[in-house]
Amino acid sequence: MKKVNEEIIEQLLNELSLEEKISMIHGNGLFCTGEVERLGIPSLKMADGPMGVRNDFENAQWKTIGLSDDFVTYLPSNSAIASTWNQDLAYLAGQVLGEEARGRGKDIILAPGINIKRSPLCGRNFEYISEDPKLIEAIAVPIIQGIQEFDVAACVKHFAANSQETERLWVDTLIDERSLREIYYPGFKAAIDKGGTYSLMGAYNLLRGEHCCTSQYLLGDILRGEWEYDGMVVSDWGGVHDTALAAKSELDIEMSVTYEFDDYFMANPLLLKIQSKELSEELVDKKIRNILRLMLRLNMIGDQKHNRVSGTYNTKEHQEAVLEIARESIVLLKNEEQLLPLEKESVKKIAVIGQNAERIHSNGGGSAEIKALYEISPLMGLKKFLGGNVAIEYAKGYYIPTEEEKNTLNWQASSLLSKDSSGLACGSNETRDNITSPEDKISHQQKLYRNNALEIAARCEQVIFIGGLNHDFDVEGQDRVDMQLPYAQDQLIEALLEIKPDMTIVLIAGSPVEMPWSSRAKAIVWTWYAGMEGGTALTEVLFGKTNPSGHLPETFPVRLMDLLVHQLDAFGQKDRVTYEEGINVGYRHFDTKKIEPAFCFGHGLSYTEFEYLYMVTTVNEDSAPMILVDLSIMNVGDTDGACVVQLYVSDIETKVDRPVHELRAFKKVHLSRGQKTTLQFELDYDAFGYFDESSKSFVALPGQYRIEVGNSSRDIRLSNVLTLKNTYYWK
Ligand code: GLC
């Protein structure tokens, strides 16, 4: 963490009045704190979010100002950045975010979100990175470093265990110590120790009975105590519920969603308690120190403020950067008979079916929404690339009920709009012409849209389906109820496959969906909300201008009930949710229990092939690093490409329950066709350990371990067994 002159902090603290201090520790606007002009202490300006710098709101109401000066670069989501498995691109994303935030006059960007993707149903999964703490660390740390290069604070969120949206402000989360230490804490600890995040946001939920934003255990014992964090801690907006608790806690700034800023718990109510000597002013001084330290780190105050980096936004470089990230985020899930890439020269007429071909996503999702300078949809990307010489016929394909229709839909009636064997929406009035109710109207519309799409598909040689989810489902404040594709897309896909078995299926979403038709599909491409150039990047992949190199940062189950968290009914409770599955999140469960996923953690195909030639592991427990893993890989295909070499460690003699293997390192390697290269991984004892609750520390025991390398958690190409002779303990 950047060192600063603590004497300046003490000097300013001595000069500040109590009222001035209080003005600095709570919002005096929806996204800013009070300034102390006479001492040259500015207001802290904050802005969301992980996909770009959110538009400006009125200071004291949730109303966008609506000028033309806050259009910005719309970045790929954190899930998309994670899918690149490319730390350089993660750093680049951070740089874009930091420079744009500075350019927009912000001091803190409320990003990245790094909560564990514990269930595919969590509404904010699109904002998060992975199910795996090592991948979270590897992506979050460079994002934070990139942001802070521009004298803007990253604000890693939401600490901790905010992995569902259901009742997010009040749900009490119960997690065992080992799961906290092995799964839920490591991303945050790395964000501090390796990323040097200048700020951190407390989560809305409770952890073990305490609201995270004022939790003595979480912010005191763990964050400030064990981890010795000296950065600034801000609440989530409305995450504080008690003045005394907040004052005594390690929280520094209270933000909320209401407009009576002086009534915030850490505003006048706290002032009165201090003036009446009920609480000590020292409690506030601690907060002021952290706030002033943040300002010094950002060159906002002190003699360095004239050297503060200036930023900019909406530059060509930023747009090219987000295109590069989007390119590497796209995951080729399936490509039988090498159907992809399509050939621009040989195709004359393409049917593009599905509303995600045209849908704009930047303006949704909740606080991560972006007022994008532009957004290239897939349909625009295709037309731009094909340039008018190829006929493109577009059909919406599926009907999206209007808000009014959705609201009038009785929950039971709308269940009739789900699947049935006939492939047509059951409950539809196939036999009756009269449209009597909203569900009949929707079902009738679905039939019309589907028939129109099938007609167009039948007369085109190529069909590209572009569907998936949108921010009606991937959205803050609510969780999905299932993993199914909405709007009867499955029926449409099945019907299209009947007439076009070679069609390409593209899904755009922020979280896995069930794909009951996947065994019949030959070409499936997955893309996240991939930013303003998402349509350009997707088109390049479909037509081979870009060789896909994205890999899944989370497990795609065949069905929701394959997930232990859902088998145990341990997700989405309103008052208390117990993480019964413990450390068995994602592939840690699937691979240990040999459950076949639809597509596994780390999966991603390429238009070329990579061969793993050899691997040598060298162990020297007297040196650091202790283990060197040297391997050679070769691009044996006929096109350039990038390979994500993943390294998993398996404790083959384990004395305790452990996952069959765990990701401990990875490298992305770009290789020209025919090119061979060697690469080296360096491992230490921490790659072999687990958290031992009895000793309250991590431990790596002597014994045999298997080192596995491959293209995914299920595509292990080489493995070696090594032996550790010593026992290692660490915190
Ligand atoms: C929201 C979100 C948080 C966001 C903040 C400000 O409720 O939980 O991620 O940064 O409030 O919009």
XYZ file of C-alpha atoms and ligand atoms in Angstrom:
743
model
C 0.000 0.000 0.000
C 1.282 3.489 -0.941
C 2.997 5.187 2.039
C 2.060 8.805 2.820
C 3.196 11.516 5.220
C 1.230 10.727 8.362
C 2.274 14.042 9.916
C 0.086 15.934 7.448
C -2.798 13.791 8.613
C -2.162 14.650 12.264
C -1.785 18.347 11.510
C -5.067 18.526 9.625
C -6.796 16.421 12.260
C -5.732 18.886 14.953
C -7.149 21.795 12.983
C -10.482 20.223 12.103
C -13.513 21.045 14.236
C -15.852 18.240 15.300
C -18.567 19.520 12.951
C -16.098 19.535 10.036
C -15.005 15.995 10.838
C -18.612 14.814 10.925
C -19.233 16.395 7.526
C -16.448 14.239 6.071
C -17.713 10.843 7.270
C -21.107 10.722 5.591
C -22.604 11.531 2.223
C -23.689 15.107 1.726
C -24.856 14.090 -1.732
C -25.733 10.729 -3.235
C -22.177 10.264 -4.468
C -20.020 12.698 -2.497
C -18.927 13.729 1.000
C -18.532 17.138 2.626
C -15.535 19.370 1.957
C -13.612 21.576 4.417
C -12.644 24.471 2.184
C -10.700 26.472 4.805
C -8.256 23.581 5.202
C -8.143 22.638 1.521
C -9.885 19.335 2.125
C -12.062 18.568 -0.918
C -15.228 16.536 -1.152
C -14.702 12.905 -2.152
C -16.470 12.319 -5.468
C -17.546 8.719 -6.068
C -19.084 6.940 -9.045
C -20.135 3.485 -10.053
C -19.153 1.047 -11.491
C -17.293 -1.923 -12.905
C -18.321 -1.366 -16.560
C -17.586 2.336 -16.799
C -18.189 5.647 -15.037
C -21.913 5.972 -14.359
C -23.778 9.078 -15.489
C -24.190 12.010 -13.110
C -27.238 12.257 -10.841
C -28.660 15.327 -9.197
C -26.817 15.791 -5.910
C -29.877 15.176 -3.802
C -32.232 13.058 -5.863
C -32.091 9.930 -7.947
C -32.588 11.870 -11.145
C -29.990 11.835 -13.859
C -28.804 15.283 -14.824
C -29.053 14.300 -18.447
C -26.435 16.562 -19.999
C -24.367 15.474 -22.993
C -21.082 15.476 -21.063
C -21.350 12.151 -19.246
C -21.394 9.651 -22.093
C -18.518 7.253 -21.468
C -16.624 4.178 -22.583
C -18.686 1.093 -21.822
C -16.346 -1.699 -20.758
C -16.923 -5.456 -20.797
C -18.337 -6.765 -17.522
C -16.071 -8.298 -14.895
C -17.283 -11.732 -16.011
C -16.122 -10.898 -19.529
C -12.742 -9.631 -18.343
C -12.407 -12.811 -16.282
C -13.178 -14.888 -19.368
C -10.098 -13.512 -21.078
C -7.907 -15.158 -18.390
C -5.536 -12.394 -19.447
C -4.000 -10.348 -16.654
C -2.598 -7.774 -19.053
C -6.113 -7.109 -20.359
C -7.419 -6.918 -16.800
C -4.793 -4.255 -16.106
C -5.766 -2.463 -19.312
C -9.426 -2.526 -18.238
C -8.394 -0.971 -14.937
C -6.420 1.726 -16.730
C -9.399 2.606 -18.925
C -11.699 2.733 -15.900
C -9.230 4.804 -13.894
C -8.454 7.296 -16.645
C -12.150 7.745 -17.430
C -13.016 8.235 -13.765
C -10.278 10.864 -13.383
C -11.418 12.430 -16.621
C -14.917 12.674 -15.200
C -13.555 14.307 -12.034
C -14.128 11.336 -9.753
C -11.891 10.272 -6.865
C -13.288 6.789 -6.219
C -14.668 4.300 -8.748
C -16.908 1.772 -7.026
C -15.327 -1.285 -8.570
C -14.384 -4.097 -9.008
C -17.118 -6.335 -7.630
C -15.501 -9.621 -6.590
C -18.110 -11.660 -4.736
C -18.000 -15.407 -5.315
C -20.377 -16.660 -8.005
C -21.872 -19.259 -5.704
C -25.106 -19.777 -7.660
C -25.934 -18.973 -11.300
C -29.130 -17.369 -10.009
C -27.510 -14.367 -8.340
C -28.728 -11.273 -10.211
C -25.340 -9.527 -10.035
C -23.154 -12.377 -11.241
C -22.457 -10.383 -14.411
C -20.645 -7.852 -12.244
C -18.509 -10.490 -10.561
C -15.463 -12.487 -11.662
C -15.612 -16.159 -10.799
C -16.465 -19.110 -8.560
C -12.760 -19.554 -7.923
C -10.711 -17.341 -5.540
C -7.435 -17.743 -7.477
C -9.011 -16.479 -10.710
C -10.691 -13.659 -8.781
C -7.317 -12.628 -7.367
C -5.591 -12.874 -10.742
C -8.155 -10.605 -12.412
C -9.076 -8.209 -9.602
C -5.513 -7.269 -8.622
C -4.489 -5.903 -12.052
C -7.850 -4.112 -12.428
C -7.200 -2.342 -9.121
C -3.603 -1.516 -10.055
C -4.715 -0.146 -13.427
C -7.395 2.049 -11.856
C -5.093 3.502 -9.211
C -2.433 4.450 -11.738
C -4.647 7.462 -12.437
C -4.871 8.784 -8.858
C -8.331 7.296 -8.545
C -9.183 4.860 -5.753
C -10.508 1.451 -6.586
C -13.216 0.352 -4.181
C -13.306 -3.421 -4.045
C -16.791 -4.701 -3.172
C -18.878 -6.058 -1.458
C -17.101 -7.181 1.683
C -18.177 -9.880 2.351
C -20.298 -12.789 1.092
C -22.825 -10.704 -0.835
C -23.578 -13.621 -3.155
C -27.323 -13.258 -3.480
C -29.650 -10.338 -4.152
C -32.669 -11.772 -2.339
C -33.226 -9.650 0.778
C -29.674 -8.427 0.361
C -29.994 -5.702 3.004
C -31.263 -8.009 5.746
C -30.270 -11.589 5.031
C -27.933 -13.047 7.648
C -25.192 -15.098 6.027
C -23.747 -18.004 7.981
C -20.489 -19.427 6.674
C -18.026 -21.766 8.384
C -14.534 -20.442 9.047
C -12.781 -22.723 6.560
C -15.072 -21.639 3.694
C -14.557 -17.984 4.578
C -10.793 -18.423 4.642
C -10.460 -20.613 1.511
C -13.232 -19.232 -0.702
C -14.842 -15.953 0.391
C -11.932 -13.946 1.870
C -8.946 -14.594 -0.460
C -10.109 -12.232 -3.219
C -10.454 -9.366 -0.759
C -7.172 -10.189 0.977
C -5.350 -10.219 -2.347
C -7.052 -6.967 -3.373
C -5.438 -5.450 -0.273
C -2.091 -7.258 -0.071
C -1.343 -7.449 -3.813
C -3.711 -4.940 -5.367
C -3.212 -2.244 -2.738
C -6.815 -1.137 -3.050
C -7.169 2.293 -1.490
C -10.787 1.672 -0.502
C -13.234 -1.137 0.133
C -17.024 -1.272 0.323
C -18.883 -3.109 3.054
C -21.663 -5.425 1.950
C -25.356 -4.958 2.649
C -25.918 -8.377 4.169
C -25.194 -9.575 7.661
C -22.405 -12.025 8.368
C -22.884 -14.199 11.470
C -25.467 -11.793 12.843
C -23.646 -8.488 12.246
C -24.300 -6.067 9.398
C -21.094 -6.193 7.361
C -20.827 -2.396 7.161
C -20.559 -2.068 10.933
C -19.327 -5.529 11.868
C -16.742 -5.672 14.658
C -15.707 -9.187 13.561
C -15.425 -8.463 9.853
C -14.085 -4.881 9.791
C -12.350 -4.960 13.180
C -10.938 -8.410 13.886
C -10.338 -9.421 10.271
C -9.884 -6.326 8.090
C -8.089 -3.916 10.447
C -6.763 -6.547 12.862
C -5.468 -9.574 11.019
C -5.075 -7.937 7.622
C -3.870 -4.555 9.025
C -5.791 -2.665 6.370
C -5.224 1.117 6.522
C -7.395 2.080 3.556
C -10.801 3.779 3.577
C -13.954 1.712 4.192
C -17.239 2.979 2.783
C -20.658 1.464 3.411
C -22.850 0.216 0.656
C -25.611 2.728 0.033
C -27.923 2.235 2.974
C -25.815 -0.435 4.643
C -25.617 1.394 8.022
C -28.439 0.949 10.550
C -27.136 2.203 13.894
C -25.170 5.281 14.974
C -23.237 3.824 17.916
C -22.390 0.634 16.023
C -21.162 2.663 13.050
C -19.158 5.042 15.240
C -17.431 2.194 17.091
C -16.913 0.179 13.929
C -14.019 0.447 11.469
C -16.315 2.000 8.872
C -15.090 5.413 7.709
C -17.842 6.815 5.483
C -21.585 6.198 5.450
C -23.345 6.514 2.108
C -27.026 5.989 1.537
C -29.898 6.465 -0.869
C -31.964 9.088 0.985
C -31.652 12.850 0.659
C -31.695 13.939 4.294
C -27.918 13.771 4.527
C -27.711 15.404 7.964
C -29.948 12.668 9.342
C -27.580 9.884 8.312
C -26.518 7.728 11.235
C -22.987 9.124 11.111
C -24.207 12.732 10.680
C -26.112 14.781 13.280
C -27.115 11.740 15.368
C -23.423 11.003 15.885
C -22.574 14.669 16.442
C -25.115 14.801 19.246
C -23.777 11.638 20.893
C -20.270 13.027 20.908
C -21.337 16.434 22.139
C -23.208 14.711 24.971
C -20.028 12.690 25.709
C -21.952 9.454 25.107
C -19.353 8.584 22.462
C -15.724 9.663 22.195
C -14.519 12.015 19.465
C -11.542 9.642 19.017
C -13.923 7.260 17.250
C -14.355 9.902 14.543
C -10.649 10.764 14.462
C -9.851 7.191 13.411
C -12.158 7.591 10.429
C -10.733 10.971 9.494
C -7.211 9.534 9.468
C -8.249 6.876 6.926
C -10.064 9.443 4.787
C -7.125 11.861 4.784
C -4.730 8.985 4.047
C -6.860 8.131 1.009
C -6.742 11.768 -0.135
C -2.961 11.864 0.225
C -2.680 8.609 -1.736
C -4.723 10.248 -4.498
C -2.677 13.453 -4.431
C -5.876 15.330 -3.580
C -4.277 17.269 -0.689
C -0.801 18.224 0.517
C 2.046 19.435 -1.597
C 1.545 16.633 -4.127
C -1.848 17.856 -5.245
C -0.291 19.838 -8.089
C 1.068 16.566 -9.465
C -2.256 14.763 -9.548
C -2.691 12.800 -12.753
C -5.375 14.187 -15.049
C -7.554 11.768 -16.928
C -9.704 11.755 -20.029
C -12.621 9.782 -21.408
C -14.156 8.521 -24.661
C -10.784 8.247 -26.380
C -10.043 6.071 -29.419
C -7.466 4.238 -27.306
C -10.121 3.328 -24.750
C -12.469 2.081 -27.443
C -9.706 -0.009 -28.974
C -8.843 -1.345 -25.522
C -12.384 -2.490 -24.791
C -12.569 -4.093 -28.233
C -9.402 -6.059 -27.469
C -10.832 -7.194 -24.147
C -14.161 -8.137 -25.741
C -12.356 -10.155 -28.428
C -10.568 -12.299 -25.836
C -13.648 -12.642 -23.621
C -15.747 -14.593 -26.112
C -15.962 -18.328 -25.367
C -16.333 -20.899 -28.110
C -18.284 -23.582 -26.262
C -18.869 -26.024 -29.111
C -17.734 -26.270 -32.721
C -18.555 -29.669 -34.206
C -17.471 -30.307 -37.781
C -15.541 -27.033 -37.562
C -18.706 -25.223 -38.630
C -17.101 -22.031 -37.369
C -15.632 -19.745 -38.483
C -18.134 -18.808 -41.179
C -16.716 -17.726 -44.529
C -17.593 -14.217 -45.566
C -16.942 -14.962 -49.219
C -19.115 -18.055 -49.476
C -22.251 -16.833 -47.724
C -24.912 -14.921 -49.650
C -27.874 -14.752 -47.278
C -27.865 -14.933 -43.491
C -30.847 -15.133 -41.158
C -30.161 -13.476 -37.832
C -32.748 -14.605 -35.300
C -33.181 -13.382 -31.725
C -33.599 -10.070 -29.979
C -30.142 -10.046 -28.424
C -28.928 -9.372 -31.941
C -30.223 -5.826 -31.637
C -30.670 -5.300 -27.906
C -28.620 -2.634 -26.160
C -27.440 -3.763 -22.719
C -25.335 -0.812 -21.463
C -28.319 0.971 -19.933
C -29.351 -1.801 -17.564
C -28.256 -3.938 -14.648
C -28.759 -1.541 -11.758
C -25.884 0.526 -10.348
C -23.571 -0.917 -13.043
C -25.641 0.804 -15.767
C -23.680 2.878 -18.262
C -24.524 5.847 -20.474
C -22.413 4.501 -23.296
C -21.099 6.826 -25.988
C -22.159 4.049 -28.343
C -22.785 0.318 -28.294
C -22.251 -1.917 -31.297
C -24.971 -4.587 -31.216
C -24.289 -7.962 -32.844
C -26.579 -7.070 -35.750
C -24.682 -3.839 -36.342
C -21.386 -5.691 -35.994
C -22.494 -8.192 -38.622
C -23.752 -5.562 -41.067
C -20.645 -3.430 -40.571
C -18.410 -6.444 -41.266
C -20.335 -7.959 -44.182
C -20.660 -4.610 -45.841
C -23.826 -4.887 -47.827
C -22.782 -7.718 -50.165
C -24.445 -10.305 -47.972
C -28.194 -10.175 -47.430
C -29.066 -10.244 -43.760
C -32.622 -10.951 -42.747
C -33.374 -10.273 -39.112
C -36.255 -11.663 -37.069
C -36.894 -11.024 -33.396
C -37.689 -14.719 -33.054
C -39.187 -14.532 -29.614
C -41.671 -12.184 -28.018
C -40.725 -10.161 -24.953
C -43.843 -9.276 -22.963
C -44.276 -5.594 -22.227
C -43.984 -4.387 -18.634
C -47.736 -3.985 -18.569
C -48.317 -7.525 -19.807
C -45.814 -8.923 -17.309
C -47.562 -7.117 -14.505
C -50.961 -8.427 -15.471
C -49.654 -11.966 -15.822
C -50.889 -14.175 -13.021
C -47.905 -16.222 -11.817
C -49.751 -19.485 -12.328
C -51.079 -18.570 -15.765
C -47.656 -17.481 -16.924
C -46.309 -20.876 -15.902
C -48.338 -22.155 -18.837
C -45.921 -20.299 -21.066
C -43.110 -22.643 -20.153
C -41.929 -25.582 -22.225
C -43.923 -28.538 -23.402
C -43.051 -31.556 -25.523
C -44.771 -30.255 -28.620
C -42.236 -27.460 -28.808
C -45.043 -24.946 -28.729
C -45.886 -22.844 -25.736
C -48.520 -24.874 -23.941
C -51.538 -22.970 -22.713
C -51.432 -21.026 -25.925
C -54.685 -20.765 -27.781
C -53.397 -22.646 -30.813
C -56.934 -23.708 -31.568
C -58.765 -20.485 -30.740
C -58.434 -17.266 -32.703
C -59.849 -15.034 -30.014
C -57.231 -13.636 -27.662
C -58.924 -13.613 -24.286
C -56.179 -12.971 -21.712
C -52.648 -11.538 -21.423
C -51.131 -15.009 -21.363
C -53.067 -15.928 -24.489
C -51.844 -12.742 -26.150
C -48.248 -13.489 -25.220
C -48.497 -17.078 -26.329
C -50.111 -15.967 -29.567
C -47.359 -13.435 -30.137
C -44.698 -16.056 -29.375
C -46.227 -18.273 -32.032
C -46.311 -15.462 -34.581
C -42.694 -14.447 -33.857
C -41.539 -18.044 -33.999
C -43.291 -18.779 -37.279
C -41.881 -15.625 -38.815
C -38.383 -16.613 -37.722
C -38.772 -20.135 -39.100
C -39.913 -18.801 -42.468
C -36.868 -16.541 -42.713
C -34.518 -19.276 -41.536
C -35.879 -21.679 -44.132
C -34.957 -19.376 -47.011
C -31.436 -18.479 -45.829
C -28.321 -20.633 -46.125
C -26.817 -19.491 -42.820
C -28.732 -19.018 -39.577
C -27.251 -17.256 -36.570
C -29.397 -17.339 -33.439
C -28.538 -14.587 -30.946
C -30.422 -14.874 -27.682
C -29.723 -15.373 -24.004
C -30.563 -13.098 -21.113
C -30.643 -9.329 -20.583
C -30.715 -6.909 -17.703
C -34.290 -7.775 -16.938
C -32.748 -10.942 -15.488
C -29.089 -10.032 -14.847
C -29.857 -7.173 -12.503
C -29.092 -5.811 -9.070
C -31.702 -6.301 -6.411
C -33.191 -9.574 -7.614
C -32.130 -13.147 -8.291
C -33.317 -15.370 -11.103
C -35.831 -18.070 -10.194
C -34.314 -20.652 -12.500
C -31.603 -21.146 -15.090
C -33.919 -21.423 -18.066
C -33.753 -19.195 -21.095
C -36.764 -16.836 -20.960
C -39.322 -15.986 -23.704
C -39.623 -19.638 -24.833
C -36.235 -19.406 -26.570
C -35.645 -23.131 -26.093
C -38.675 -23.978 -28.205
C -37.508 -21.591 -30.889
C -33.984 -23.029 -30.868
C -35.325 -26.590 -31.089
C -37.577 -25.583 -33.997
C -34.712 -23.818 -35.779
C -32.393 -26.805 -35.317
C -35.036 -28.944 -36.987
C -34.666 -26.967 -40.184
C -31.073 -25.735 -39.786
C -29.029 -28.283 -37.800
C -25.866 -26.391 -38.766
C -27.000 -23.082 -37.337
C -24.788 -21.058 -35.054
C -26.136 -20.340 -31.603
C -24.858 -17.270 -29.774
C -25.894 -16.628 -26.181
C -25.346 -13.290 -24.485
C -25.804 -13.364 -20.718
C -24.270 -12.594 -17.341
C -24.727 -16.044 -15.864
C -25.098 -19.663 -17.032
C -28.362 -20.882 -18.547
C -29.700 -24.389 -19.131
C -29.248 -25.540 -22.728
C -31.487 -28.617 -23.160
C -30.810 -28.542 -26.912
C -26.985 -28.394 -26.626
C -26.448 -32.021 -27.709
C -28.227 -31.214 -30.981
C -26.384 -27.942 -31.577
C -23.051 -28.037 -33.397
C -21.823 -24.472 -32.901
C -22.363 -22.576 -29.647
C -20.690 -19.269 -28.790
C -20.976 -17.619 -25.381
C -20.465 -13.926 -24.805
C -21.020 -11.834 -21.702
C -22.135 -8.225 -21.693
C -18.973 -7.391 -23.546
C -19.071 -3.600 -23.682
C -19.515 -1.071 -26.447
C -17.628 -3.101 -29.041
C -19.253 -6.406 -28.178
C -20.966 -6.690 -31.568
C -17.718 -6.015 -33.391
C -15.811 -8.617 -31.390
C -18.531 -11.239 -31.784
C -18.624 -10.773 -35.544
C -14.843 -11.072 -35.760
C -15.003 -14.384 -33.892
C -17.887 -15.743 -35.980
C -16.048 -14.973 -39.225
C -12.570 -15.944 -38.009
C -10.948 -12.517 -38.009
C -10.365 -13.220 -34.318
C -9.580 -16.694 -33.056
C -11.614 -17.136 -29.840
C -9.564 -17.585 -26.668
C -12.085 -17.022 -23.893
C -12.425 -19.632 -21.152
C -15.287 -19.990 -18.662
C -14.627 -18.431 -15.250
C -17.391 -20.539 -13.760
C -19.045 -23.924 -14.124
C -22.012 -24.189 -16.494
C -24.175 -26.928 -14.964
C -26.541 -29.009 -17.057
C -29.257 -28.243 -14.546
C -29.519 -26.104 -11.434
C -29.973 -29.102 -9.152
C -26.555 -30.423 -10.029
C -25.178 -27.636 -7.842
C -24.667 -28.661 -4.229
C -25.823 -25.232 -3.063
C -29.218 -25.928 -4.645
C -29.382 -29.592 -3.676
C -29.047 -28.325 -0.107
C -31.560 -25.512 -0.748
C -28.969 -23.095 0.602
C -29.536 -20.119 -1.692
C -32.024 -17.273 -1.789
C -33.470 -17.518 1.730
C -34.849 -14.227 2.966
C -33.840 -14.064 6.630
C -30.913 -16.418 7.005
C -28.828 -18.254 4.444
C -26.315 -20.856 5.528
C -23.604 -21.721 3.034
C -24.122 -25.453 3.671
C -22.040 -26.423 0.667
C -18.943 -24.955 2.368
C -15.930 -24.952 0.073
C -17.705 -27.107 -2.516
C -18.465 -24.302 -4.935
C -18.531 -24.913 -8.689
C -15.861 -27.251 -10.078
C -14.681 -28.074 -6.572
C -17.940 -30.025 -6.239
C -18.442 -31.141 -9.826
C -14.929 -32.544 -10.274
C -14.757 -34.177 -6.856
C -18.148 -35.862 -7.271
C -17.583 -36.515 -10.986
C -20.750 -34.663 -12.018
C -20.791 -33.887 -15.734
C -21.319 -30.157 -16.333
C -22.711 -28.739 -19.560
C -19.422 -26.880 -19.891
C -16.739 -27.019 -17.217
C -14.773 -24.373 -15.359
C -11.936 -23.163 -17.585
C -13.513 -24.509 -20.789
C -12.969 -22.684 -24.062
C -12.251 -23.890 -27.606
C -10.087 -22.372 -30.297
C -9.992 -22.522 -34.087
C -6.561 -24.088 -33.672
C -5.160 -26.919 -31.527
C -2.522 -26.850 -28.812
C -0.329 -29.764 -27.841
C 1.304 -30.094 -24.425
C 4.738 -31.543 -25.186
C 6.307 -32.118 -21.775
C 6.286 -30.986 -18.157
C 9.097 -31.116 -15.574
C 8.588 -30.298 -11.915
C 11.565 -29.400 -9.712
C 11.205 -29.341 -5.942
C 13.608 -27.611 -3.584
C 12.002 -26.904 -0.240
C 15.019 -24.905 0.886
C 14.545 -22.285 -1.793
C 11.866 -19.801 -2.742
C 9.986 -20.477 -4.876
C 10.060 -24.110 -3.799
C 8.613 -25.651 -6.910
C 9.301 -24.893 -10.551
C 7.008 -26.322 -13.201
C 8.500 -26.130 -16.676
C 6.441 -27.150 -19.667
C 6.356 -26.817 -23.393
C 3.308 -26.327 -25.580
C 2.895 -26.010 -29.318
C 0.274 -24.595 -31.650
C -0.208 -27.583 -33.942
C -3.142 -26.118 -35.851
C -3.196 -23.980 -38.976
C -4.044 -20.622 -37.458
C -2.580 -18.335 -34.812
C -4.259 -18.521 -31.432
C -4.027 -18.139 -27.668
C -4.017 -20.916 -25.132
C -4.876 -20.635 -21.436
C -2.597 -23.082 -19.635
C -4.221 -23.875 -16.310
C -2.376 -25.480 -13.397
C -4.301 -27.441 -10.780
C -2.936 -29.048 -7.605
C -4.383 -32.265 -6.194
C -3.643 -33.508 -2.666
C -3.613 -37.218 -3.438
C -2.923 -38.316 0.156
C -5.198 -35.829 1.882
C -6.224 -36.603 5.455
C -9.189 -34.187 5.315
C -12.019 -33.520 2.911
C -10.533 -31.504 0.071
C -11.615 -30.839 -3.520
C -10.069 -33.309 -5.951
C -8.008 -30.418 -7.328
C -7.841 -26.624 -7.189
C -6.674 -23.963 -9.624
C -3.348 -22.596 -8.396
C -1.938 -20.786 -11.451
C -2.503 -20.082 -15.123
C -0.849 -18.345 -18.041
C -2.298 -17.185 -21.354
C 0.060 -17.803 -24.246
C -0.350 -16.406 -27.763
C 1.232 -18.735 -30.347
C 1.483 -18.413 -34.100
C 0.594 -21.529 -36.047
C 3.365 -24.094 -35.701
C 5.035 -22.119 -32.908
C 6.328 -23.911 -29.824
C 7.200 -22.293 -26.533
C 8.216 -23.143 -22.992
C 6.723 -21.604 -19.891
C 7.436 -21.808 -16.195
C 5.207 -21.706 -13.148
C 6.614 -20.921 -9.704
C 4.777 -22.418 -6.726
C 5.244 -22.144 -2.997
C 3.796 -24.059 -0.072
C 0.617 -21.949 -0.206
C -0.369 -23.773 -3.395
C -0.732 -26.978 -1.393
C -2.539 -25.836 1.718
C -5.990 -25.803 3.199
C -7.414 -23.959 6.206
C -7.221 -26.026 9.369
C -9.940 -24.895 11.803
C -8.281 -26.502 14.816
C -5.049 -24.539 14.438
C -6.911 -21.563 12.895
C -4.259 -21.383 10.205
C -3.493 -22.636 6.749
C -1.416 -25.788 6.619
C 0.442 -27.703 3.905
C 1.248 -31.226 5.047
C 4.042 -33.480 3.856
C 3.000 -36.019 1.272
C 2.382 -36.572 -2.415
C 0.644 -34.008 -4.583
C -0.245 -34.115 -8.253
C 0.457 -31.133 -10.488
C -1.969 -31.039 -13.435
C -1.820 -28.750 -16.438
C -4.404 -28.416 -19.182
C -6.902 -26.286 -21.071
C -9.654 -26.591 -18.476
C -10.489 -28.294 -15.192
C -11.615 -31.343 -17.201
C -9.078 -31.210 -20.054
C -5.890 -32.118 -18.140
C -3.090 -32.786 -20.621
C -0.053 -33.533 -18.418
C 0.471 -34.337 -14.748
C 3.337 -35.060 -12.414
C 3.463 -36.250 -8.807
C 5.782 -34.503 -6.366
C 6.488 -34.935 -2.672
C 6.650 -32.327 0.055
C 8.777 -33.369 3.029
C 7.961 -30.547 5.435
C 4.876 -29.143 7.144
C 4.022 -25.483 6.605
C 1.697 -23.248 8.618
C 0.666 -19.709 7.738
C -2.111 -17.237 8.391
C -25.666 -0.181 -4.753
C -24.709 -1.329 -4.923
C -23.273 -0.914 -4.948
C -23.169 0.448 -5.608
C -23.835 1.447 -4.675
C -23.873 2.855 -5.282
O -26.722 -0.527 -3.936
O -24.853 -2.436 -4.037
O -22.533 -1.905 -5.677
O -21.817 0.790 -5.827
O -25.137 1.053 -4.290
O -24.716 2.879 -6.382
